[in-house]
């Protein structure tokens, strides 16, 4: 397993539980799981907010929908098992999407009508008055979507892997080489090891390992930014709030009394804007006064790996024993369980 973000760690854990002998390579395995540093210092997973937008997906067919549904089925089991390692790791349920206009509200109403059994329902604007008074078209509530804390998730997965005697190597892989039916994995420290199968979950650096093997899979960075905010006025508790509120693509996540996270995918490229408050200001017309006056406790940004000219994520067996599970772009945390299952199926196929 090369790469130890949500995808690499989750897949390694799943494969180990299925009886495979797994080695994991990632220089970040030496570093604490935290959110300090610039976009280039943080892995996508550490930068992420861990929002699980599974059932509110617009499409009702295709690979994207299947992966989302399967992940949402698997998340409760994943959390229950991983809580042994991190008791505070929870599935925070409830996600509310605010439509921008009448047309979006109608589309959401039709989705809710089709997915009553999946926990979707329309909430009236009157009912949202206390939570988000600018929701003039009401909202779409998803009971089983929500959020996991991506830092606790990584800690739990690392501990689970260490407890299962998985070979954890805090080393970058610099080169892959096919040797008959096996793979030589060349590391940055000059050592090499031999493996039957290589799984790549290396986000933006995937192409550097694949290109010499004749498989071009370019990825482009898309910057995401997030703020942790302390309210100075406004709600002191989040009693009527869901775990996640989504308005115009911005995620608002209450974390403790008077505190919340605010995040969004903002700019193509890999360079964060100098002023983190731009994020908040772009919510302006819809943001309640208490959000605009909140103070910034911390700010971070991270890079999402978006596949060029191919739909995300990239789940492919490129040649025998060379599996790609990367380029998750927006939903790598959400899709970690279904991705792990896909890799196991690819690896175990007769
Ligand atoms: C601000 C922000 C908010 C986000 N919010 C959400 C959200 O709410 N919900 C959601 O589902 N997704 C969200 N995402 C997207 C999500 O973070 C990614 O889809 C996900 O993290 C991808 O996981 P990954 O394991 O593929 O990549 P990463 O977490 O980036 O991990 C890749 C790992 O590979 C390692 N690596 C790279 N090259 C090598 C090499 N040569 N050798 C060894 N190791 C290597 C890196 O060190 C890294 O640790 C967000 C992203 C950002 C930036």
Short mmCIF file of C-alpha atoms and ligand atoms in Angstrom, two decimals:
data_model
loop_
_atom_site.label_atom_id
_atom_site.label_comp_id
_atom_site.label_asym_id
_atom_site.label_seq_id
_atom_site.Cartn_x
_atom_site.Cartn_y
_atom_site.Cartn_z
CA UNK A 1 0.00 0.00 0.00
CA UNK A 2 1.65 3.26 -1.06
CA UNK A 3 0.08 6.30 0.61
CA UNK A 4 -1.47 6.45 4.08
CA UNK A 5 -4.28 8.97 3.85
CA UNK A 6 -7.89 7.90 4.42
CA UNK A 7 -7.78 5.72 1.30
CA UNK A 8 -4.44 4.00 1.96
CA UNK A 9 -5.00 3.45 5.68
CA UNK A 10 -8.60 2.33 5.24
CA UNK A 11 -7.71 -0.05 2.44
CA UNK A 12 -4.73 -1.49 4.34
CA UNK A 13 -6.98 -2.10 7.35
CA UNK A 14 -9.67 -3.77 5.28
CA UNK A 15 -7.15 -5.99 3.47
CA UNK A 16 -5.52 -6.99 6.74
CA UNK A 17 -8.88 -7.98 8.19
CA UNK A 18 -9.38 -10.17 5.13
CA UNK A 19 -6.15 -12.01 5.86
CA UNK A 20 -3.73 -10.29 3.49
CA UNK A 21 -0.21 -9.49 4.60
CA UNK A 22 0.12 -5.72 4.09
CA UNK A 23 3.01 -3.24 4.09
CA UNK A 24 2.26 0.50 4.09
CA UNK A 25 4.66 3.19 2.80
CA UNK A 26 4.23 6.90 3.52
CA UNK A 27 6.75 9.41 4.91
CA UNK A 28 3.85 11.03 6.81
CA UNK A 29 3.54 7.94 9.01
CA UNK A 30 6.33 9.48 11.09
CA UNK A 31 4.45 12.75 11.55
CA UNK A 32 1.69 13.39 14.08
CA UNK A 33 -1.84 13.63 12.71
CA UNK A 34 -2.57 17.34 12.97
CA UNK A 35 -3.56 20.40 10.97
CA UNK A 36 -0.50 22.57 11.06
CA UNK A 37 1.30 23.88 8.01
CA UNK A 38 0.46 25.03 4.52
CA UNK A 39 -1.50 23.25 1.82
CA UNK A 40 1.63 21.44 0.70
CA UNK A 41 2.37 20.18 4.23
CA UNK A 42 -1.03 18.66 4.91
CA UNK A 43 -2.34 15.49 3.37
CA UNK A 44 -5.76 15.82 1.75
CA UNK A 45 -7.23 13.75 4.55
CA UNK A 46 -5.81 15.91 7.36
CA UNK A 47 -7.04 19.06 5.61
CA UNK A 48 -10.51 17.65 5.04
CA UNK A 49 -13.63 18.21 7.10
CA UNK A 50 -14.80 14.60 6.89
CA UNK A 51 -18.25 15.46 5.55
CA UNK A 52 -20.14 12.40 4.31
CA UNK A 53 -22.51 13.52 1.55
CA UNK A 54 -23.71 10.10 0.52
CA UNK A 55 -27.47 10.05 0.13
CA UNK A 56 -27.91 13.62 -1.12
CA UNK A 57 -25.98 12.79 -4.31
CA UNK A 58 -27.94 14.04 -7.32
CA UNK A 59 -27.62 10.97 -9.52
CA UNK A 60 -29.47 7.72 -8.90
CA UNK A 61 -27.35 5.40 -11.02
CA UNK A 62 -23.74 4.84 -12.07
CA UNK A 63 -20.50 4.09 -10.25
CA UNK A 64 -20.50 7.31 -8.17
CA UNK A 65 -23.91 6.57 -6.68
CA UNK A 66 -23.04 2.89 -6.03
CA UNK A 67 -19.80 3.82 -4.24
CA UNK A 68 -21.55 6.44 -2.12
CA UNK A 69 -24.37 4.13 -1.10
CA UNK A 70 -22.01 1.31 -0.26
CA UNK A 71 -19.78 3.60 1.80
CA UNK A 72 -22.75 4.89 3.76
CA UNK A 73 -23.78 1.28 4.46
CA UNK A 74 -20.28 0.47 5.69
CA UNK A 75 -19.57 3.57 7.80
CA UNK A 76 -21.53 2.50 10.91
CA UNK A 77 -19.59 -0.80 11.03
CA UNK A 78 -16.26 0.96 10.45
CA UNK A 79 -16.88 3.44 13.24
CA UNK A 80 -18.08 0.79 15.67
CA UNK A 81 -14.95 -1.32 15.12
CA UNK A 82 -12.53 1.62 15.14
CA UNK A 83 -13.97 3.14 18.32
CA UNK A 84 -11.97 0.54 20.24
CA UNK A 85 -8.89 2.58 19.30
CA UNK A 86 -10.39 6.08 19.47
CA UNK A 87 -13.52 6.16 21.65
CA UNK A 88 -14.26 9.75 20.55
CA UNK A 89 -14.51 8.72 16.89
CA UNK A 90 -18.18 9.01 16.03
CA UNK A 91 -20.55 9.12 13.11
CA UNK A 92 -22.08 12.57 13.56
CA UNK A 93 -25.41 12.18 11.82
CA UNK A 94 -27.62 14.72 10.06
CA UNK A 95 -26.79 16.88 7.05
CA UNK A 96 -28.88 19.84 5.88
CA UNK A 97 -28.53 21.24 2.36
CA UNK A 98 -29.86 24.73 1.68
CA UNK A 99 -31.09 25.30 -1.89
CA UNK A 100 -29.95 28.48 -3.59
CA UNK A 101 -33.12 29.04 -5.60
CA UNK A 102 -36.56 27.71 -6.38
CA UNK A 103 -35.31 25.35 -9.09
CA UNK A 104 -32.80 23.70 -6.77
CA UNK A 105 -35.49 23.46 -4.09
CA UNK A 106 -37.75 21.60 -6.55
CA UNK A 107 -34.95 19.21 -7.47
CA UNK A 108 -34.31 18.53 -3.79
CA UNK A 109 -38.02 17.93 -3.18
CA UNK A 110 -38.07 15.34 -5.95
CA UNK A 111 -34.93 13.65 -4.54
CA UNK A 112 -36.47 13.56 -1.06
CA UNK A 113 -39.64 11.96 -2.46
CA UNK A 114 -37.57 9.21 -4.14
CA UNK A 115 -35.33 8.56 -1.13
CA UNK A 116 -37.66 8.58 1.87
CA UNK A 117 -36.34 5.11 2.79
CA UNK A 118 -32.77 6.48 2.74
CA UNK A 119 -33.68 9.15 5.30
CA UNK A 120 -34.17 12.21 3.09
CA UNK A 121 -36.84 14.79 3.92
CA UNK A 122 -37.70 18.37 3.06
CA UNK A 123 -37.65 20.92 5.87
CA UNK A 124 -39.79 24.06 5.58
CA UNK A 125 -38.30 27.54 5.77
CA UNK A 126 -40.36 28.18 8.91
CA UNK A 127 -38.80 25.16 10.60
CA UNK A 128 -35.33 26.49 9.68
CA UNK A 129 -35.95 29.94 11.07
CA UNK A 130 -33.90 29.35 14.21
CA UNK A 131 -31.04 27.65 12.40
CA UNK A 132 -30.56 29.45 9.08
CA UNK A 133 -33.01 32.33 8.64
CA UNK A 134 -31.81 33.08 5.09
CA UNK A 135 -33.05 29.68 3.86
CA UNK A 136 -35.96 31.19 1.96
CA UNK A 137 -36.65 27.93 0.06
CA UNK A 138 -36.38 25.59 3.04
CA UNK A 139 -33.83 22.75 3.01
CA UNK A 140 -33.12 19.07 2.34
CA UNK A 141 -32.31 17.05 5.46
CA UNK A 142 -30.48 13.74 5.21
CA UNK A 143 -30.73 11.69 8.38
CA UNK A 144 -27.94 9.22 7.63
CA UNK A 145 -25.38 11.54 6.03
CA UNK A 146 -23.14 13.59 8.29
CA UNK A 147 -19.51 13.63 9.25
CA UNK A 148 -16.55 11.81 10.78
CA UNK A 149 -13.53 13.56 12.28
CA UNK A 150 -10.77 12.82 9.74
CA UNK A 151 -7.97 13.27 12.29
CA UNK A 152 -9.49 10.78 14.76
CA UNK A 153 -10.18 8.47 11.84
CA UNK A 154 -6.52 8.44 10.80
CA UNK A 155 -5.37 7.93 14.40
CA UNK A 156 -7.78 5.03 14.84
CA UNK A 157 -6.70 3.41 11.57
CA UNK A 158 -3.00 3.81 12.36
CA UNK A 159 -3.54 2.21 15.78
CA UNK A 160 -5.64 -0.59 14.30
CA UNK A 161 -2.88 -1.34 11.77
CA UNK A 162 -0.12 -1.23 14.40
CA UNK A 163 -2.15 -3.65 16.53
CA UNK A 164 -2.41 -6.06 13.61
CA UNK A 165 1.33 -6.12 13.04
CA UNK A 166 1.09 -4.43 9.67
CA UNK A 167 4.49 -3.40 8.34
CA UNK A 168 4.34 0.43 8.59
CA UNK A 169 7.20 2.18 6.74
CA UNK A 170 7.63 5.94 7.15
CA UNK A 171 9.36 6.15 3.79
CA UNK A 172 8.47 7.60 0.41
CA UNK A 173 8.46 5.27 -2.58
CA UNK A 174 10.50 6.72 -5.42
CA UNK A 175 10.26 4.09 -8.09
CA UNK A 176 8.35 0.93 -8.98
CA UNK A 177 9.80 -1.85 -11.07
CA UNK A 178 8.18 -4.95 -12.45
CA UNK A 179 10.18 -8.17 -11.85
CA UNK A 180 8.55 -11.17 -13.48
CA UNK A 181 5.27 -11.51 -11.56
CA UNK A 182 6.31 -9.30 -8.67
CA UNK A 183 7.04 -5.65 -7.93
CA UNK A 184 10.22 -4.07 -6.60
CA UNK A 185 9.33 -1.09 -4.44
CA UNK A 186 12.29 1.31 -4.28
CA UNK A 187 12.26 3.66 -1.29
CA UNK A 188 13.76 7.08 -0.71
CA UNK A 189 16.24 5.62 1.83
CA UNK A 190 17.74 3.45 -0.93
CA UNK A 191 16.17 0.19 0.31
CA UNK A 192 13.98 -1.99 -1.89
CA UNK A 193 11.36 -4.60 -1.09
CA UNK A 194 9.49 -7.12 -3.21
CA UNK A 195 5.68 -7.41 -3.24
CA UNK A 196 3.12 -9.45 -5.16
CA UNK A 197 0.71 -6.55 -5.47
CA UNK A 198 1.13 -2.77 -5.27
CA UNK A 199 -1.81 -0.49 -4.47
CA UNK A 200 -1.29 3.22 -5.14
CA UNK A 201 -3.20 5.78 -3.04
CA UNK A 202 -0.79 8.62 -3.47
CA UNK A 203 -3.13 11.47 -4.53
CA UNK A 204 -1.22 14.20 -6.40
CA UNK A 205 2.08 12.33 -6.76
CA UNK A 206 0.53 9.26 -8.38
CA UNK A 207 1.64 10.18 -11.89
CA UNK A 208 5.30 10.41 -10.89
CA UNK A 209 5.23 6.70 -9.98
CA UNK A 210 3.04 5.60 -12.88
CA UNK A 211 4.51 7.48 -15.79
CA UNK A 212 7.79 5.50 -15.94
CA UNK A 213 5.63 2.35 -16.12
CA UNK A 214 3.79 3.70 -19.15
CA UNK A 215 0.55 4.59 -17.38
CA UNK A 216 -0.18 8.31 -17.51
CA UNK A 217 -2.75 9.37 -14.92
CA UNK A 218 -2.32 13.11 -14.50
CA UNK A 219 -3.90 14.84 -11.51
CA UNK A 220 -4.43 18.53 -10.98
CA UNK A 221 -4.47 20.20 -7.55
CA UNK A 222 -7.64 21.94 -6.39
CA UNK A 223 -7.33 23.97 -3.26
CA UNK A 224 -9.74 23.65 -0.36
CA UNK A 225 -9.75 26.01 2.60
CA UNK A 226 -11.17 25.74 6.09
CA UNK A 227 -11.56 27.94 9.14
CA UNK A 228 -12.18 27.17 12.77
CA UNK A 229 -14.33 29.97 14.17
CA UNK A 230 -15.26 31.21 17.62
CA UNK A 231 -18.57 33.05 17.77
CA UNK A 232 -18.71 36.34 19.65
CA UNK A 233 -22.48 36.70 19.30
CA UNK A 234 -25.30 34.43 18.18
CA UNK A 235 -26.13 30.86 19.20
CA UNK A 236 -24.48 29.59 22.35
CA UNK A 237 -25.63 26.05 21.74
CA UNK A 238 -26.34 24.15 18.54
CA UNK A 239 -29.52 22.49 19.76
CA UNK A 240 -31.51 22.68 16.51
CA UNK A 241 -28.53 22.23 14.20
CA UNK A 242 -27.64 19.21 12.09
CA UNK A 243 -24.05 17.89 12.20
CA UNK A 244 -23.38 19.59 8.85
CA UNK A 245 -25.13 22.51 7.12
CA UNK A 246 -24.28 23.06 3.46
CA UNK A 247 -25.06 26.39 1.80
CA UNK A 248 -23.70 27.29 -1.67
CA UNK A 249 -21.07 24.58 -1.36
CA UNK A 250 -19.84 25.87 2.00
CA UNK A 251 -19.88 23.40 4.86
CA UNK A 252 -20.68 24.66 8.36
CA UNK A 253 -19.93 22.21 11.14
CA UNK A 254 -20.65 22.93 14.81
CA UNK A 255 -17.88 21.39 16.94
CA UNK A 256 -18.53 22.67 20.48
CA UNK A 257 -20.60 25.46 22.09
CA UNK A 258 -19.80 28.70 20.22
CA UNK A 259 -17.35 26.96 17.87
CA UNK A 260 -17.71 25.80 14.29
CA UNK A 261 -15.75 24.83 11.21
CA UNK A 262 -16.37 26.48 7.87
CA UNK A 263 -14.87 25.07 4.71
CA UNK A 264 -15.15 24.98 0.95
CA UNK A 265 -13.45 24.07 -2.28
CA UNK A 266 -12.47 27.46 -3.55
CA UNK A 267 -9.78 27.74 -6.14
CA UNK A 268 -8.07 25.66 -8.79
CA UNK A 269 -4.32 25.56 -8.25
CA UNK A 270 -2.29 25.07 -5.11
CA UNK A 271 -1.88 28.55 -3.65
CA UNK A 272 -4.05 29.68 -0.73
CA UNK A 273 -5.46 33.22 -0.67
CA UNK A 274 -3.69 35.47 1.75
CA UNK A 275 -6.84 36.46 3.58
CA UNK A 276 -8.70 33.51 5.09
CA UNK A 277 -11.71 35.69 5.80
CA UNK A 278 -12.45 35.78 2.07
CA UNK A 279 -14.06 32.43 2.60
CA UNK A 280 -16.49 33.84 5.10
CA UNK A 281 -17.13 36.98 3.10
CA UNK A 282 -18.11 35.02 0.04
CA UNK A 283 -20.96 33.63 2.11
CA UNK A 284 -21.90 37.22 2.75
CA UNK A 285 -25.35 37.69 1.46
CA UNK A 286 -26.56 34.58 3.22
CA UNK A 287 -24.37 34.57 6.31
CA UNK A 288 -26.05 35.55 9.54
CA UNK A 289 -24.42 38.44 11.43
CA UNK A 290 -22.96 36.08 14.04
CA UNK A 291 -20.97 34.29 11.36
CA UNK A 292 -19.54 37.49 9.92
CA UNK A 293 -18.43 38.71 13.36
CA UNK A 294 -16.91 35.39 14.45
CA UNK A 295 -13.18 35.36 15.13
CA UNK A 296 -10.80 33.01 13.35
CA UNK A 297 -9.20 30.49 15.72
CA UNK A 298 -7.27 28.71 12.99
CA UNK A 299 -7.10 28.48 9.23
CA UNK A 300 -5.73 25.76 7.00
CA UNK A 301 -5.82 24.67 3.40
CA UNK A 302 -5.18 21.46 1.57
CA UNK A 303 -5.00 20.05 -1.92
CA UNK A 304 -7.49 17.74 -3.54
CA UNK A 305 -6.22 15.54 -6.37
CA UNK A 306 -8.54 15.85 -9.35
CA UNK A 307 -7.92 13.41 -12.23
CA UNK A 308 -7.39 15.17 -15.56
CA UNK A 309 -9.97 14.20 -18.21
CA UNK A 310 -11.17 11.19 -16.23
CA UNK A 311 -13.99 10.88 -13.71
CA UNK A 312 -12.98 10.75 -10.05
CA UNK A 313 -12.01 8.51 -8.37
CA UNK A 314 -9.52 6.40 -10.32
CA UNK A 315 -10.16 2.77 -9.41
CA UNK A 316 -8.30 0.60 -11.88
CA UNK A 317 -6.15 -2.48 -12.17
CA UNK A 318 -3.55 -1.05 -14.54
CA UNK A 319 -1.76 -4.34 -15.10
CA UNK A 320 -1.57 -7.57 -13.09
CA UNK A 321 -0.65 -6.68 -9.51
CA UNK A 322 -0.73 -2.92 -10.03
CA UNK A 323 -3.86 -1.36 -8.56
CA UNK A 324 -4.72 2.32 -8.56
CA UNK A 325 -7.14 3.70 -5.93
CA UNK A 326 -6.61 7.43 -6.00
CA UNK A 327 -7.79 10.81 -7.33
CA UNK A 328 -10.81 10.95 -5.03
CA UNK A 329 -10.90 14.71 -5.38
CA UNK A 330 -13.82 15.83 -3.17
CA UNK A 331 -14.98 12.71 -1.43
CA UNK A 332 -12.03 10.62 -0.36
CA UNK A 333 -13.12 10.36 3.25
CA UNK A 334 -16.69 9.52 2.31
CA UNK A 335 -15.58 6.88 -0.20
CA UNK A 336 -12.83 5.23 1.87
CA UNK A 337 -14.90 2.17 2.92
CA UNK A 338 -16.28 1.45 -0.57
CA UNK A 339 -12.83 2.01 -2.09
CA UNK A 340 -11.29 -0.49 0.33
CA UNK A 341 -13.89 -3.03 -0.67
CA UNK A 342 -13.27 -2.37 -4.37
CA UNK A 343 -9.52 -2.93 -3.92
CA UNK A 344 -10.10 -6.19 -2.03
CA UNK A 345 -12.41 -7.42 -4.80
CA UNK A 346 -9.88 -6.46 -7.51
CA UNK A 347 -7.12 -8.24 -5.63
CA UNK A 348 -9.09 -11.37 -4.84
CA UNK A 349 -10.71 -11.90 -8.22
CA UNK A 350 -9.93 -15.35 -9.60
C1 LIG B 1 -10.02 21.54 2.65
C2 LIG B 1 -10.51 20.19 2.20
C3 LIG B 1 -11.73 19.73 2.67
C4 LIG B 1 -12.19 18.47 2.29
N1 LIG B 1 -13.36 18.03 2.82
C5 LIG B 1 -13.79 16.78 2.54
C6 LIG B 1 -14.95 16.28 3.15
O1 LIG B 1 -15.59 16.99 3.92
N2 LIG B 1 -15.33 15.00 2.88
C7 LIG B 1 -14.62 14.18 2.04
O2 LIG B 1 -14.99 13.02 1.83
N3 LIG B 1 -13.50 14.65 1.43
C8 LIG B 1 -13.08 15.91 1.66
N4 LIG B 1 -11.95 16.39 1.07
C9 LIG B 1 -11.28 15.54 0.07
C10 LIG B 1 -10.47 14.50 0.77
O3 LIG B 1 -9.61 15.13 1.65
C11 LIG B 1 -9.68 13.67 -0.23
O4 LIG B 1 -10.54 13.15 -1.21
C12 LIG B 1 -9.01 12.50 0.52
O5 LIG B 1 -8.27 12.98 1.58
C13 LIG B 1 -8.17 11.69 -0.39
O6 LIG B 1 -7.52 10.74 0.41
P1 LIG B 1 -6.21 10.04 -0.07
O7 LIG B 1 -5.85 9.03 0.96
O8 LIG B 1 -6.40 9.59 -1.47
O9 LIG B 1 -5.15 11.22 -0.17
P2 LIG B 1 -4.28 11.93 0.95
O10 LIG B 1 -4.99 12.06 2.23
O11 LIG B 1 -3.73 13.18 0.33
O12 LIG B 1 -3.10 10.89 1.18
C14 LIG B 1 -2.15 10.60 0.20
C15 LIG B 1 -0.92 10.11 0.95
O13 LIG B 1 0.00 9.58 0.01
C16 LIG B 1 1.30 9.85 0.48
N5 LIG B 1 2.23 9.75 -0.63
C17 LIG B 1 2.24 10.51 -1.76
N6 LIG B 1 3.26 10.12 -2.55
C18 LIG B 1 3.90 9.11 -1.92
C19 LIG B 1 5.03 8.30 -2.24
N7 LIG B 1 5.71 8.45 -3.39
N8 LIG B 1 5.41 7.35 -1.36
C20 LIG B 1 4.72 7.15 -0.20
N9 LIG B 1 3.65 7.90 0.15
C21 LIG B 1 3.24 8.87 -0.70
C22 LIG B 1 1.17 11.27 1.06
O14 LIG B 1 2.24 11.52 1.98
C23 LIG B 1 -0.19 11.22 1.69
O15 LIG B 1 -0.13 10.94 3.08
C24 LIG B 1 -11.44 17.65 1.41
C25 LIG B 1 -10.21 18.11 0.93
C26 LIG B 1 -9.75 19.36 1.33
C27 LIG B 1 -8.42 19.82 0.81
#
